[in-house]
PDB file of C-alpha atoms in Angstrom:
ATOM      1  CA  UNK C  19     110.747  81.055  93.116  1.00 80.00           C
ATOM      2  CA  UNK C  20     107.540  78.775  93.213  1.00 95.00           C
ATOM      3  CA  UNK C  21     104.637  80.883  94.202  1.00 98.00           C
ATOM      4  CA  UNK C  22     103.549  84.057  93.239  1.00 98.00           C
ATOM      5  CA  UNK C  23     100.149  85.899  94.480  1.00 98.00           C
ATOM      6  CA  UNK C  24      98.553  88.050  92.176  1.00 98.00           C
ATOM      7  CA  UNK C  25      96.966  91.391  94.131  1.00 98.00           C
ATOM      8  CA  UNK C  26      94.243  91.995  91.423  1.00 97.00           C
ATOM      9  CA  UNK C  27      92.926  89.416  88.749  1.00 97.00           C
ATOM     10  CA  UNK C  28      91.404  91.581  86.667  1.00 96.00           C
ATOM     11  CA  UNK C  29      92.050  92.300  83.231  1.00 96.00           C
ATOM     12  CA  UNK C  30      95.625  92.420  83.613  1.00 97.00           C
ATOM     13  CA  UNK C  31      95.935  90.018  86.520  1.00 98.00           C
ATOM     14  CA  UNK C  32      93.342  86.934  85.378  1.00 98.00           C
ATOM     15  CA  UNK C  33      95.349  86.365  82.298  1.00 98.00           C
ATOM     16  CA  UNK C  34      98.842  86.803  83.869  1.00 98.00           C
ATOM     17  CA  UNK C  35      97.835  84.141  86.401  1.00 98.00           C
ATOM     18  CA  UNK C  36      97.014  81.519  83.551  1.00 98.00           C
ATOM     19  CA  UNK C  37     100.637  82.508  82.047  1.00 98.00           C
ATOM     20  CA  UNK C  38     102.182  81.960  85.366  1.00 98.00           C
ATOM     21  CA  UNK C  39     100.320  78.713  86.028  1.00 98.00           C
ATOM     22  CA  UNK C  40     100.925  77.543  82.596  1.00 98.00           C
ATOM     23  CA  UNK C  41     105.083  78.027  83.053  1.00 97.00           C
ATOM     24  CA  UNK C  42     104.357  75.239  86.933  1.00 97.00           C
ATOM     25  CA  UNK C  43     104.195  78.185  89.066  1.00 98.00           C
ATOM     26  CA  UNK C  44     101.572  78.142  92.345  1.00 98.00           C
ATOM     27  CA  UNK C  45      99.639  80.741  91.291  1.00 98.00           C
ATOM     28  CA  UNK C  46      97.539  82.790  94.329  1.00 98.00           C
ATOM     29  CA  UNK C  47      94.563  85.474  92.870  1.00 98.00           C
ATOM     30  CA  UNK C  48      92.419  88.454  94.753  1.00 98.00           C
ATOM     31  CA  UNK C  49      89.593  90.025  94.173  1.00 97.00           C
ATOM     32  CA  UNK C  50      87.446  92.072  95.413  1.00 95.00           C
ATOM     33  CA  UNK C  51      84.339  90.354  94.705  1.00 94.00           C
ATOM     34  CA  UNK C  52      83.122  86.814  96.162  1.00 94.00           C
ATOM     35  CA  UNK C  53      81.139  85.844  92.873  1.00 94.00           C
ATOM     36  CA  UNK C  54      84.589  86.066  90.738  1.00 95.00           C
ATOM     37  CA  UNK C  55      86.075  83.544  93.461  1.00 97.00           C
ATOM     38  CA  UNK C  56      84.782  80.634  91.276  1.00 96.00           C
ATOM     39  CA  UNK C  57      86.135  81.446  87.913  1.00 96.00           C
ATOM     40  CA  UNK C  58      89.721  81.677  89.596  1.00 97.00           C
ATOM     41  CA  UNK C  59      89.721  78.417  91.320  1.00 97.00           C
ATOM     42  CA  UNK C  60      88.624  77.000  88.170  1.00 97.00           C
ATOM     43  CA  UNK C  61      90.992  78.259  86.527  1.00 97.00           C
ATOM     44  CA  UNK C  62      93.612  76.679  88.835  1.00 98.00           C
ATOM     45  CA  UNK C  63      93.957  80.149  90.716  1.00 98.00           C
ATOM     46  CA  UNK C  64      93.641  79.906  94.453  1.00 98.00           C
ATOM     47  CA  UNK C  65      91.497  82.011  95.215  1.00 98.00           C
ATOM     48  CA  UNK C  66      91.148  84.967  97.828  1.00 98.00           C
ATOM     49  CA  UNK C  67      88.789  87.381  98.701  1.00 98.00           C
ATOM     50  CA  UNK C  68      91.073  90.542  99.497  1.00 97.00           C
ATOM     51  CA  UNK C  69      89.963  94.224 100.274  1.00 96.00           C
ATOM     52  CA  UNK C  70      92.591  96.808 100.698  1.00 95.00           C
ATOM     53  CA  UNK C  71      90.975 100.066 102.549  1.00 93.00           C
ATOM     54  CA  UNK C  72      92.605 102.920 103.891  1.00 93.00           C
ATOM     55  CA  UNK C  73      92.453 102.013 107.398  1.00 94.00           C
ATOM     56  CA  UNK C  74      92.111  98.036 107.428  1.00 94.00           C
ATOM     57  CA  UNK C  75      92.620  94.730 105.146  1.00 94.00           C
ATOM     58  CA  UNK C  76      90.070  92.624 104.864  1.00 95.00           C
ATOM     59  CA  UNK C  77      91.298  88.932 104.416  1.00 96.00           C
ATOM     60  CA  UNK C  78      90.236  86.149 106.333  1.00 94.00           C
ATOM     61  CA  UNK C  79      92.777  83.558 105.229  1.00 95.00           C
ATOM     62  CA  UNK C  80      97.132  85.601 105.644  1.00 96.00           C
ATOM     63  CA  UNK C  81      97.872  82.553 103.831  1.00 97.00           C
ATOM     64  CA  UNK C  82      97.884  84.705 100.543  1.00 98.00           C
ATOM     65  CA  UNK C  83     101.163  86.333 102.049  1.00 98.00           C
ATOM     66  CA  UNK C  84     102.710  83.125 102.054  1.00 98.00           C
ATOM     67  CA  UNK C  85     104.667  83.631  98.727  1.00 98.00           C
ATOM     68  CA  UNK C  86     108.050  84.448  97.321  1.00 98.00           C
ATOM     69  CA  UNK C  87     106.360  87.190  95.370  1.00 98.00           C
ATOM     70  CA  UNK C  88     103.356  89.966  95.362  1.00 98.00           C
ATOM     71  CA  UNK C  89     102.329  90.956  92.177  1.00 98.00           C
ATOM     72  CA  UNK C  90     100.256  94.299  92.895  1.00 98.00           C
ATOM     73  CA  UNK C  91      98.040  94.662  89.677  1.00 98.00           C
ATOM     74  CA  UNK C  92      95.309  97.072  91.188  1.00 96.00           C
ATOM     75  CA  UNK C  93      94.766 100.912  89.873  1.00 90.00           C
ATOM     76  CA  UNK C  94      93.805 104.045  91.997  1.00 90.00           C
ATOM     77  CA  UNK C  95      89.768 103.898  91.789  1.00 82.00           C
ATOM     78  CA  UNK C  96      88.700 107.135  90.263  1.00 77.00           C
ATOM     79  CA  UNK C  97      87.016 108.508  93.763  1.00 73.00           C
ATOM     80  CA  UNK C  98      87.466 111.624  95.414  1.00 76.00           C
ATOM     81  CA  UNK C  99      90.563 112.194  97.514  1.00 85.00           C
ATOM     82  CA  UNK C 100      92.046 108.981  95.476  1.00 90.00           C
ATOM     83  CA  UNK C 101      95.530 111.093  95.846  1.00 93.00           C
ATOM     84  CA  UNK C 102      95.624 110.333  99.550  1.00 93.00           C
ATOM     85  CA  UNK C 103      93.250 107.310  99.817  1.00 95.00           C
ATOM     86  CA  UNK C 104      95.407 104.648  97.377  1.00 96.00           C
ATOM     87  CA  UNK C 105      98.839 105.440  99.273  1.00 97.00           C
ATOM     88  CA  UNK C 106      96.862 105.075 102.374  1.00 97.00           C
ATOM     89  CA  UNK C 107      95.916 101.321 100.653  1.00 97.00           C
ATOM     90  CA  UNK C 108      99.420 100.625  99.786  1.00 98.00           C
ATOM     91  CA  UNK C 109     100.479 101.447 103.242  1.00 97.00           C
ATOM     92  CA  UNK C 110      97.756  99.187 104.650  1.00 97.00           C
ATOM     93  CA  UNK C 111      99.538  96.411 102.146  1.00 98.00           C
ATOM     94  CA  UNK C 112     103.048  96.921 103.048  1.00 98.00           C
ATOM     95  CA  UNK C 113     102.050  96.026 106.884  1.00 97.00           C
ATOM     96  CA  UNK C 114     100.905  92.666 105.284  1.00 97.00           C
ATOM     97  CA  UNK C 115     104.100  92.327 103.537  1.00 98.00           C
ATOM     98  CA  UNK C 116     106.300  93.235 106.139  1.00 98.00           C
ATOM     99  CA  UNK C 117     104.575  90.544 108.890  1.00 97.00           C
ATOM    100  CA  UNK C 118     104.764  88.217 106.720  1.00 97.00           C
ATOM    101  CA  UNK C 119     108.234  88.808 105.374  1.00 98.00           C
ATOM    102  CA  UNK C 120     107.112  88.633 101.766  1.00 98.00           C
ATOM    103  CA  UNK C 121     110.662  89.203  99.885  1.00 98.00           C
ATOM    104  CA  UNK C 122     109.520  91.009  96.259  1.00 98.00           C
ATOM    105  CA  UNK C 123     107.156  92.701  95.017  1.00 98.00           C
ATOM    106  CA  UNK C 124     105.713  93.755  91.696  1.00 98.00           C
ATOM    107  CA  UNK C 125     103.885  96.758  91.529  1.00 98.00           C
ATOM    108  CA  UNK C 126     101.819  97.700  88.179  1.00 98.00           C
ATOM    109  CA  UNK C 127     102.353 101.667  88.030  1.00 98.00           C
ATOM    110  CA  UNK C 128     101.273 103.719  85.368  1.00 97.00           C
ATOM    111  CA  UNK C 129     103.060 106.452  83.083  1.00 97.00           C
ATOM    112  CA  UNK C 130      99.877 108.963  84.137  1.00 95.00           C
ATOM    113  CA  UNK C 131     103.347 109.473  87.030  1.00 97.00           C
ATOM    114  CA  UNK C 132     104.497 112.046  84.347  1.00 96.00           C
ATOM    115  CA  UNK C 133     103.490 115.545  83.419  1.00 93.00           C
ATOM    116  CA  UNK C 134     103.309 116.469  80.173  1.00 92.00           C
ATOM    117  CA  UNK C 135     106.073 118.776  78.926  1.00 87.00           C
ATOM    118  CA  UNK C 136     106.540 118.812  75.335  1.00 85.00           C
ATOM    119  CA  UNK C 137     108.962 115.903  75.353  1.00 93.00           C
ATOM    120  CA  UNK C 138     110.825 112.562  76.126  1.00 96.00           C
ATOM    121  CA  UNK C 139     110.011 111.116  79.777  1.00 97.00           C
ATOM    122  CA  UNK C 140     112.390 108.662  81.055  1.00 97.00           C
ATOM    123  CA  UNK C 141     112.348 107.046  84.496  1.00 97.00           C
ATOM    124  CA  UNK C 142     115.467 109.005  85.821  1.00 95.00           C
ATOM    125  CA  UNK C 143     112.994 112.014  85.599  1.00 94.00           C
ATOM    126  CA  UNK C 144     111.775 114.186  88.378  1.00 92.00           C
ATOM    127  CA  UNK C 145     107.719 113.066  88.914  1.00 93.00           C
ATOM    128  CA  UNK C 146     105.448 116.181  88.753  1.00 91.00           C
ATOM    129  CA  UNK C 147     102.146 114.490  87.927  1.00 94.00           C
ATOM    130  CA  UNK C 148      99.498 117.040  87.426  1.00 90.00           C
ATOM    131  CA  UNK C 149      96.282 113.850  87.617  1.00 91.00           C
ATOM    132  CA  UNK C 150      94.861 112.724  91.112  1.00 94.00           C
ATOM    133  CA  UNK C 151      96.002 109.459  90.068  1.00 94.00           C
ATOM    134  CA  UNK C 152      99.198 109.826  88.748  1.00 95.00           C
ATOM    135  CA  UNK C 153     100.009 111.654  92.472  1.00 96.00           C
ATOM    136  CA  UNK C 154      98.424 108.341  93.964  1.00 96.00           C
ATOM    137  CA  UNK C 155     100.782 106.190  92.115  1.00 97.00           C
ATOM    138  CA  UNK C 156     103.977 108.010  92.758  1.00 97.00           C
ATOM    139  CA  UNK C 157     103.455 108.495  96.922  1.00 97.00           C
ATOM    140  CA  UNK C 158     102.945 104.526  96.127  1.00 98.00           C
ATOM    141  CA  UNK C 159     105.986 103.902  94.634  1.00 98.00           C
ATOM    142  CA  UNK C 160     107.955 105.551  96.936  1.00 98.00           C
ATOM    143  CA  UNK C 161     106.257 103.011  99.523  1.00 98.00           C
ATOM    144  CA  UNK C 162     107.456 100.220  97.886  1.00 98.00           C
ATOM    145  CA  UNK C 163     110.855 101.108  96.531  1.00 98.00           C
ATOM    146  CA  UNK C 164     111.988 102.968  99.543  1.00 97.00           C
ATOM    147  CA  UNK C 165     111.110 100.033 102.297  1.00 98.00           C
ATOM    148  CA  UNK C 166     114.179  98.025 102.998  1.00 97.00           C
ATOM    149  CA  UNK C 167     112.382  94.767 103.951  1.00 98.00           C
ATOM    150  CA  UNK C 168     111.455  93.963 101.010  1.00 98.00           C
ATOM    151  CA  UNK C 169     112.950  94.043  96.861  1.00 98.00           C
ATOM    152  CA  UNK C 170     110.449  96.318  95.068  1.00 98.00           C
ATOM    153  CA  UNK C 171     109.959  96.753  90.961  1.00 98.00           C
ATOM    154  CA  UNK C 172     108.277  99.200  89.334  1.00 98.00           C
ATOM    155  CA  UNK C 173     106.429  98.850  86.042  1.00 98.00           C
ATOM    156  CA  UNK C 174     104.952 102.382  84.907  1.00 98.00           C
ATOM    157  CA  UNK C 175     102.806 100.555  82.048  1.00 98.00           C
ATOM    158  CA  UNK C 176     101.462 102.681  79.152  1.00 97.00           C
ATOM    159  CA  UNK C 177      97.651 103.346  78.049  1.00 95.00           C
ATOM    160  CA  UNK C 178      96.545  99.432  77.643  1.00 96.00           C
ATOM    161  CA  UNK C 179      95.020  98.051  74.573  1.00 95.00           C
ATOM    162  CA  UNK C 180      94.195  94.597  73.556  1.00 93.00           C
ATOM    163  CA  UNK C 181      91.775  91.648  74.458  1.00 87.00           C
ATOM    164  CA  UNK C 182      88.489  92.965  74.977  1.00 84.00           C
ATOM    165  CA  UNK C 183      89.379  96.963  74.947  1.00 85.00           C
ATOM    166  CA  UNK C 184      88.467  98.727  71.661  1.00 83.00           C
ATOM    167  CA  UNK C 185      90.632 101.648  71.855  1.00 85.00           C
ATOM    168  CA  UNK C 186      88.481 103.433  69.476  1.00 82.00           C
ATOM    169  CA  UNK C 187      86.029 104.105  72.416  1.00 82.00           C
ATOM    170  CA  UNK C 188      88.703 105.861  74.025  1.00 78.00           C
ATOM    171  CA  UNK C 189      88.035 109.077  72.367  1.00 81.00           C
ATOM    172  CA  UNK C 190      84.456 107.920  70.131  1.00 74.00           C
ATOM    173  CA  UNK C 191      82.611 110.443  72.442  1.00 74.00           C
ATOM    174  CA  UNK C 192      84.450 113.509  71.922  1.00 78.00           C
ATOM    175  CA  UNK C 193      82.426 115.877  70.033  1.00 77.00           C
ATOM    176  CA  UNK C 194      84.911 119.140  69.533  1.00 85.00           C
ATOM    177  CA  UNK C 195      87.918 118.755  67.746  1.00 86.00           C
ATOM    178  CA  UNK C 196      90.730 117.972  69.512  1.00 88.00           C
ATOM    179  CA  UNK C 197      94.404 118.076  68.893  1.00 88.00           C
ATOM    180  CA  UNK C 198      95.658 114.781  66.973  1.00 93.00           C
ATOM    181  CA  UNK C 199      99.292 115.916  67.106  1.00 94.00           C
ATOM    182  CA  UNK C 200      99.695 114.353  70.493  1.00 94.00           C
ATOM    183  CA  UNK C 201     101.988 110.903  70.665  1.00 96.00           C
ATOM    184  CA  UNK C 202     100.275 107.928  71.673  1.00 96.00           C
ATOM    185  CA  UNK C 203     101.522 105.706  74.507  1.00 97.00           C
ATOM    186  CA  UNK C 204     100.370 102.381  74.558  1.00 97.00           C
ATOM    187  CA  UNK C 205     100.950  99.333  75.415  1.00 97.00           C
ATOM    188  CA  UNK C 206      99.531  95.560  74.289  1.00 97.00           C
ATOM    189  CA  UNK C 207      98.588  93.003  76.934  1.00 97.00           C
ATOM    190  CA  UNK C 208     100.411  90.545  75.402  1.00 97.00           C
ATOM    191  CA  UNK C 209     103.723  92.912  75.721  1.00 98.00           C
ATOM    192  CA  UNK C 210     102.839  93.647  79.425  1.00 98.00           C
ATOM    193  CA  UNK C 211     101.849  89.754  80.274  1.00 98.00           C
ATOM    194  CA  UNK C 212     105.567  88.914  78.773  1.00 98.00           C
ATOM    195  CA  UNK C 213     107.647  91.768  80.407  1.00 98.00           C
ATOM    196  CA  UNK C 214     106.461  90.780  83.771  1.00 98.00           C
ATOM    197  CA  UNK C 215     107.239  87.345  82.818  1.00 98.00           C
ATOM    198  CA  UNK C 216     110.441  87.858  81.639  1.00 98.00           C
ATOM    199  CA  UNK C 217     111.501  90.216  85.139  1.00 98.00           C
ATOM    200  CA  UNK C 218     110.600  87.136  87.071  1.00 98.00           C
ATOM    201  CA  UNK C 219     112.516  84.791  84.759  1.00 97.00           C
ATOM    202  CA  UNK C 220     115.544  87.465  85.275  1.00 98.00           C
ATOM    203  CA  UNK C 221     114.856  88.104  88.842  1.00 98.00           C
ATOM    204  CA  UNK C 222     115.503  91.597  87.663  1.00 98.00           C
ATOM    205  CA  UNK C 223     114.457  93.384  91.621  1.00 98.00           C
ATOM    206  CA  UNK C 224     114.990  96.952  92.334  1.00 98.00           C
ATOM    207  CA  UNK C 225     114.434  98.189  89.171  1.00 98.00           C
ATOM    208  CA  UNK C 226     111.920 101.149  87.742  1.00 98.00           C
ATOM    209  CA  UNK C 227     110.911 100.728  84.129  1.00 98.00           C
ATOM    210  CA  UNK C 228     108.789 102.498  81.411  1.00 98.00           C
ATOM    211  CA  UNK C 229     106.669  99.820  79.689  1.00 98.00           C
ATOM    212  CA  UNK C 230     105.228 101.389  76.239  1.00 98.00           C
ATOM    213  CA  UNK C 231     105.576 100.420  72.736  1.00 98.00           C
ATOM    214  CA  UNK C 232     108.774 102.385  71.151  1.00 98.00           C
ATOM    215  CA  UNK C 233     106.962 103.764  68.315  1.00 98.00           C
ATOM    216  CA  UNK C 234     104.288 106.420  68.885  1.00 98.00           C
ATOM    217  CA  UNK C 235     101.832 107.180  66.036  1.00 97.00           C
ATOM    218  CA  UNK C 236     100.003 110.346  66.433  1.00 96.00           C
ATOM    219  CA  UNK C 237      96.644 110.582  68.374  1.00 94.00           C
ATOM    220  CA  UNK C 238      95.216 111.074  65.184  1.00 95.00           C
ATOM    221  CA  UNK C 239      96.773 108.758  62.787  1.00 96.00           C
ATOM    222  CA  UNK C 240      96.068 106.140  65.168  1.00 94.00           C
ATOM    223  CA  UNK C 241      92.586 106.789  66.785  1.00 93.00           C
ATOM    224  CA  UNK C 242      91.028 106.925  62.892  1.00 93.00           C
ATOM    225  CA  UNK C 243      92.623 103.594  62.419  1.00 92.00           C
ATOM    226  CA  UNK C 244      91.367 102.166  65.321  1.00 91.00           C
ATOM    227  CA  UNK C 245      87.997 103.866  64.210  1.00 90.00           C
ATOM    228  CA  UNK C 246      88.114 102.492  60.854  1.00 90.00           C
ATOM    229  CA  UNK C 247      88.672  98.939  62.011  1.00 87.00           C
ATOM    230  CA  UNK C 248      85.684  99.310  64.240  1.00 84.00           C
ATOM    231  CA  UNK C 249      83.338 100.523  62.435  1.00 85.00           C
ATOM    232  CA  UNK C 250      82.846 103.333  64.754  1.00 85.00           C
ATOM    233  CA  UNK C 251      82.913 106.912  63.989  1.00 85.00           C
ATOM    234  CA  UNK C 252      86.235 108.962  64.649  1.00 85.00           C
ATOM    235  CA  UNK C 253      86.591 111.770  66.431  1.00 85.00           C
ATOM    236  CA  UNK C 254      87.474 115.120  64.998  1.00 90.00           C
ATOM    237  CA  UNK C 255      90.793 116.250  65.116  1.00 92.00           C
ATOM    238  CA  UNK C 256      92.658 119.416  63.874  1.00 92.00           C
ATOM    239  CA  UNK C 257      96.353 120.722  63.777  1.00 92.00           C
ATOM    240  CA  UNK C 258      96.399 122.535  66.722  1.00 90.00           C
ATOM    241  CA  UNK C 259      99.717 122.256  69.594  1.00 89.00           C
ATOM    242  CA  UNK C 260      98.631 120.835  73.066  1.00 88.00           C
ATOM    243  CA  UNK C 261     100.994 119.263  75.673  1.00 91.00           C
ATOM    244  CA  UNK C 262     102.807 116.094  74.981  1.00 93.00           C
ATOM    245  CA  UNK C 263     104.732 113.369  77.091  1.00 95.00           C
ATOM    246  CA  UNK C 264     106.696 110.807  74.827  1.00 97.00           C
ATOM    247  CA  UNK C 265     107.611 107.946  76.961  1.00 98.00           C
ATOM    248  CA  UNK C 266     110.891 106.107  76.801  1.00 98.00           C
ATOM    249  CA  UNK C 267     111.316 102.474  77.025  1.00 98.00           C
ATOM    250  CA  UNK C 268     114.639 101.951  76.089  1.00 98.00           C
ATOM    251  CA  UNK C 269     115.885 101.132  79.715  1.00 98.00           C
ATOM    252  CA  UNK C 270     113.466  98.289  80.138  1.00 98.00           C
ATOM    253  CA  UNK C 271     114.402  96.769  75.916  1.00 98.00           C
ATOM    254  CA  UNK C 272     118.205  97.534  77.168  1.00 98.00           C
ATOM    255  CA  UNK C 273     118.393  95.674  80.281  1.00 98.00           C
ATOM    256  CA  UNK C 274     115.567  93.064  79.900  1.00 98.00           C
ATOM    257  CA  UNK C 275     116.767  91.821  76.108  1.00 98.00           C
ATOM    258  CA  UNK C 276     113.445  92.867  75.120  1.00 98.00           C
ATOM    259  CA  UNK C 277     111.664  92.578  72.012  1.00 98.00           C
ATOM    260  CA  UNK C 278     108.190  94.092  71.195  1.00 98.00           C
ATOM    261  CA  UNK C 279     105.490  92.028  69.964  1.00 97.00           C
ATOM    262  CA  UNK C 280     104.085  95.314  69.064  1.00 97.00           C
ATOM    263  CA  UNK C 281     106.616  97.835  68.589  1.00 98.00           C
ATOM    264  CA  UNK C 282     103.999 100.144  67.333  1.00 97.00           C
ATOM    265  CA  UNK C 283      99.818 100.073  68.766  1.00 96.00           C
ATOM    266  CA  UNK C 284      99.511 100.015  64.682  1.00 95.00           C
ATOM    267  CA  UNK C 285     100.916  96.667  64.264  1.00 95.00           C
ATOM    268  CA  UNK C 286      97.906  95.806  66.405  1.00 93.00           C
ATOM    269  CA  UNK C 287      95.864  97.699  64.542  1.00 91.00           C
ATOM    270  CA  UNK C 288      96.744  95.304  61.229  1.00 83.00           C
ATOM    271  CA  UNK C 289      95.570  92.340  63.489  1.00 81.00           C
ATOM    272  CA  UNK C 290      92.294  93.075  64.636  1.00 74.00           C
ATOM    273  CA  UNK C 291      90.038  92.717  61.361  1.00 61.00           C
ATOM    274  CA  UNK C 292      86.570  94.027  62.826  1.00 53.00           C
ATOM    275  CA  UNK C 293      87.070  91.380  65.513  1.00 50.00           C
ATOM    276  CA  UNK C 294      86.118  94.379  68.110  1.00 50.00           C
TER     277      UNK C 294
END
């Protein structure tokens, strides 16, 4: 494998490409926007303007498709009807793929496919998202994983923290107490930018894995950390039971050898210094 084109170089994508082009791969980046076109190509990134829609892609130049692997590192939007509208995307995508004979793809999921139900989640599990977006994701999985022309894998990543996100913003503007009993799960960039790495170093296709640090503070314990760090002010918590989802990575640190950088968003935590 030689070139890989990155659907999405955004937060997750930009920095993934750099990895990539770093280890001699031929790195190809979308986006959306023509004035972020620049900043990839001088980055060593060749650069594409890509639009996925419901009904049409817009791309002048296929030559994107013209790779041993699609990375697809683009989220549902948060719009109305997003349930419906994103697998309508992916299904625009997969045409692309399929004309063009692209043999794997990497799609970025999200563990938002899980309902929460008091307890372990584990990719085996039956997918009853209650979110918009978490139905989005699943109806695009099946997409991907189910098509025979192609080898799809699955990476349902955790909340993501890291680089420029204080997670203490996450919850800064709550203003009633809410439940800190809740399990975190999170994930840092640096973890996600080295699993995918390490799948297309294994060439481990066809696979679905959870992608979350193992250890899971409480919502509380961690969120007053993060707010302490940051000099922002926490949100209030109290004792009070509310629906949980704990999500297992084991399958992924099992079968890719893997070793957290940050087994616990905490150990993150101890990094920062005020450097938000």
């Amino acid at each position: 494998m030689k070139r890989i084109s990155i659907l999405g170089c955004g937060w997750l994508g930009f920095p993934l490409a750099e990895k990539l082009l770093a280890k001699g791969f031929q790195v190809k980046g979308s986006v959306t926007t023509r004035s972020k076109l620049k900043k990839m190509a001088s980055a060593g990134i060749e650069p594409y303007r890509l639009v996925l829609d419901a009904d049409k892609v817009q791309l002048k130049n296929p030559s994107f498709f013209d790779t041993d692997l699609v990375i697809v590192a683009i989220p549902p939007r948060r719009v109305e009807f997003i349930e419906t509208i994103f697998p309508a995307q992916i299904k625009q995508l997969v045409g692309f793929l399929e004309e063009y004979k692209v043999p794997r793809v990497l799609f970025i999921s999200s563990t938002s496919v899980y309902n929460e139900l008091d307890g372990r989640v584990a990719e085996e599990d039956v997918l009853l998202p209650d979110k918009p977006s978490g139905k989005a994701l699943v109806l695009s999985e099946y997409l991907l994983t189910q098509n025979q022309n192609f080898e799809a894998t699955v990476l349902r990543f955790g909340g993501l923290i890291g680089a420029d996100r204080n997670p203490a913003r996450f919850l800064s503007r709550k203003k009633k107490a809410i439940s800190g009993t809740k399990p975190v799960n999170l994930i840092h960039l640096d973890d996600c930018l080295q699993i995918i790495i390490k799948i297309i170093d294994d060439e481990v296709w066809g696979e679905t894995f959870n992608a979350c640090s193992p250890i899971h503070p409480t919502r509380q314990e961690f969120y007053e950390r993060a707010s302490a760090v940051s000099g922002i002010s926490a949100p209030p918590f109290n004792n009070e039971k509310s629906p949980f989802k704990l999500v297992d990575s084991s399958k992924l640190i099992r079968m890719l050898n893997y070793q957290f950088k940050f087994p616990s968003p905490m150990d993150y935590l101890g990094t920062v210094n005020h450097e938000f």
